[in-house]
Coordinates of C-alpha atoms in Angstrom, one line a residue:
T1 CA -3.8 18.3 -3.3
G2 CA -3.4 17.4 -7.0
R3 CA -0.2 16.1 -8.8
V4 CA 2.9 17.8 -7.9
K5 CA 3.9 17.7 -11.5
D6 CA 0.6 20.1 -12.0
Y7 CA 1.9 22.6 -9.6
F8 CA 4.2 25.4 -10.9
K9 CA 6.0 28.7 -9.8
T10 CA 4.9 32.0 -10.5
I11 CA 7.6 35.1 -11.2
Q12 CA 7.5 36.0 -7.9
G13 CA 9.1 32.3 -6.8
K14 CA 5.9 31.2 -5.2
F15 CA 4.0 28.0 -5.8
V16 CA 0.8 27.2 -6.7
A17 CA -1.2 24.2 -6.8
P18 CA -3.8 24.3 -9.8
P19 CA -6.1 21.7 -8.9
P20 CA -8.1 23.2 -5.7
I21 CA -8.4 26.4 -7.8
E22 CA -9.5 24.7 -11.0
G23 CA -12.2 22.4 -8.8
E24 CA -13.6 26.1 -7.7
F25 CA -14.0 27.5 -10.8
A26 CA -15.8 24.3 -12.1
K27 CA -18.5 25.2 -9.8
N28 CA -19.6 27.7 -12.5
P29 CA -22.4 26.3 -14.7
H30 CA -21.0 27.7 -17.3
A31 CA -17.5 26.0 -17.2
E32 CA -17.0 22.4 -19.2
Q33 CA -13.1 21.8 -18.9
Q34 CA -10.7 24.1 -17.0
C35 CA -6.9 24.8 -16.9
L36 CA -4.6 27.0 -14.6
L37 CA -1.4 28.5 -16.1
G38 CA 1.2 30.8 -14.4
R39 CA 4.5 28.8 -14.8
G40 CA 7.0 32.3 -14.6
F41 CA 3.9 34.4 -14.9
S42 CA 3.2 37.7 -12.7
K43 CA -0.5 36.5 -12.5
T44 CA -2.3 33.3 -13.1
V45 CA -4.3 32.7 -15.7
M46 CA -7.6 30.5 -16.0
I47 CA -8.0 28.7 -19.7
A48 CA -11.6 27.5 -20.1
V49 CA -13.9 25.8 -22.5
L50 CA -17.7 26.3 -22.0
T51 CA -20.5 23.9 -21.6
E52 CA -22.4 23.4 -25.1
E53 CA -25.3 25.1 -23.3
A54 CA -23.3 28.2 -22.5
Q55 CA -22.1 28.2 -26.1
S56 CA -25.4 29.6 -27.3
R57 CA -25.7 32.3 -24.9
A58 CA -24.4 35.8 -25.2
D59 CA -21.0 36.5 -24.6
E60 CA -21.8 39.1 -22.4
E61 CA -24.0 36.8 -20.0
I62 CA -20.9 34.2 -19.8
Q63 CA -18.5 37.2 -19.4
S64 CA -20.4 38.2 -16.2
S65 CA -20.8 35.1 -14.7
V66 CA -17.4 33.9 -15.3
L67 CA -15.5 36.8 -14.1
E68 CA -17.8 37.2 -10.9
T69 CA -16.5 33.1 -10.0
I70 CA -13.1 34.5 -10.5
R71 CA -13.8 37.3 -8.2
E72 CA -15.3 35.1 -5.7
I73 CA -12.3 32.5 -6.1
N74 CA -9.6 35.3 -5.7
E75 CA -10.9 36.3 -2.4
T76 CA -9.9 33.0 -1.1
L77 CA -6.3 32.8 -2.5
E78 CA -3.1 34.1 -1.3
K79 CA -1.9 37.1 -3.5
H80 CA 0.6 35.0 -5.5
A81 CA -2.0 32.6 -6.6
R82 CA -4.9 35.1 -7.8
I83 CA -6.2 34.8 -11.0
G84 CA -5.4 38.0 -13.1
A85 CA -7.1 36.8 -16.3
V86 CA -9.3 34.1 -18.2
I87 CA -9.0 33.2 -21.9
I88 CA -12.4 31.3 -23.2
S89 CA -11.4 28.5 -26.0
R90 CA -14.1 28.5 -28.1
E91 CA -12.6 24.8 -29.3
P92 CA -13.7 21.9 -26.6
W93 CA -10.5 19.8 -25.8
S94 CA -10.7 16.3 -26.8
I95 CA -8.6 13.4 -27.5
E96 CA -8.4 14.2 -31.4
N97 CA -6.8 17.6 -30.8
E98 CA -4.7 15.9 -27.9
V99 CA -5.4 18.3 -25.0
L100 CA -7.3 15.2 -23.7
T101 CA -5.4 11.8 -22.8
P102 CA -7.4 8.8 -23.5
T103 CA -8.9 8.8 -19.8
L104 CA -9.8 12.3 -20.4
K105 CA -7.4 14.1 -18.3
I106 CA -6.3 17.6 -19.4
R107 CA -2.8 17.3 -20.8
R108 CA -1.7 20.6 -19.1
D109 CA 1.7 21.2 -21.2
K110 CA -0.8 21.0 -24.2
V111 CA -2.7 23.6 -22.7
E112 CA 0.6 25.3 -22.1
E113 CA 1.3 24.9 -25.7
R114 CA -1.7 26.7 -27.4
F115 CA -2.5 29.3 -24.7
A116 CA 1.0 30.1 -23.0
E117 CA 1.9 33.1 -25.3
K118 CA -1.4 34.8 -24.9
A119 CA -1.7 33.8 -21.5
E120 CA 1.6 35.7 -20.3
E121 CA 0.8 38.7 -22.4
L122 CA -2.6 38.8 -20.4
A123 CA -1.0 38.1 -17.2
R124 CA 1.3 41.3 -17.8
T125 CA -1.3 43.5 -18.6
A126 CA -3.5 42.4 -15.7
A127 CA -0.6 43.2 -13.5
E128 CA 0.2 46.5 -14.9
Q129 CA -3.1 47.5 -15.0
G130 CA -4.5 45.8 -11.9
E131 CA -7.7 44.8 -13.1
L132 CA -9.3 41.1 -14.1
L133 CA -9.0 40.4 -17.9
L134 CA -11.3 38.4 -20.3
H135 CA -9.7 37.4 -23.7
W136 CA -12.1 34.8 -26.2
H137 CA -9.9 32.7 -27.8

């Protein structure tokens, strides 16, 4: 499900289809926008933007909710597709900052440009430590 060009291959050589995983994450009440990265990573990494309402809540409350959602999603995924880390972007994605297309679709390439370096570092650390990580950006 989803566009084939959205699929990526992890460092283990296994393909991951992000749209269904992103769809599950979108069920979190604090999630406004989300994009799963992992091309060549040891773990996948969810990049998320919070709802306006969630941005006014305590970081600890959001962190707890987001990590619980990820744990629930990971229980349903094959090992190679499991999310190892989450990056929460404090800046919303928009047409103006070129992360969204004029039809409001997320430009995965632009998300990768902005977050790939940190995402890859977190994926590596999560794989080494065997724990789920969260980073505010």
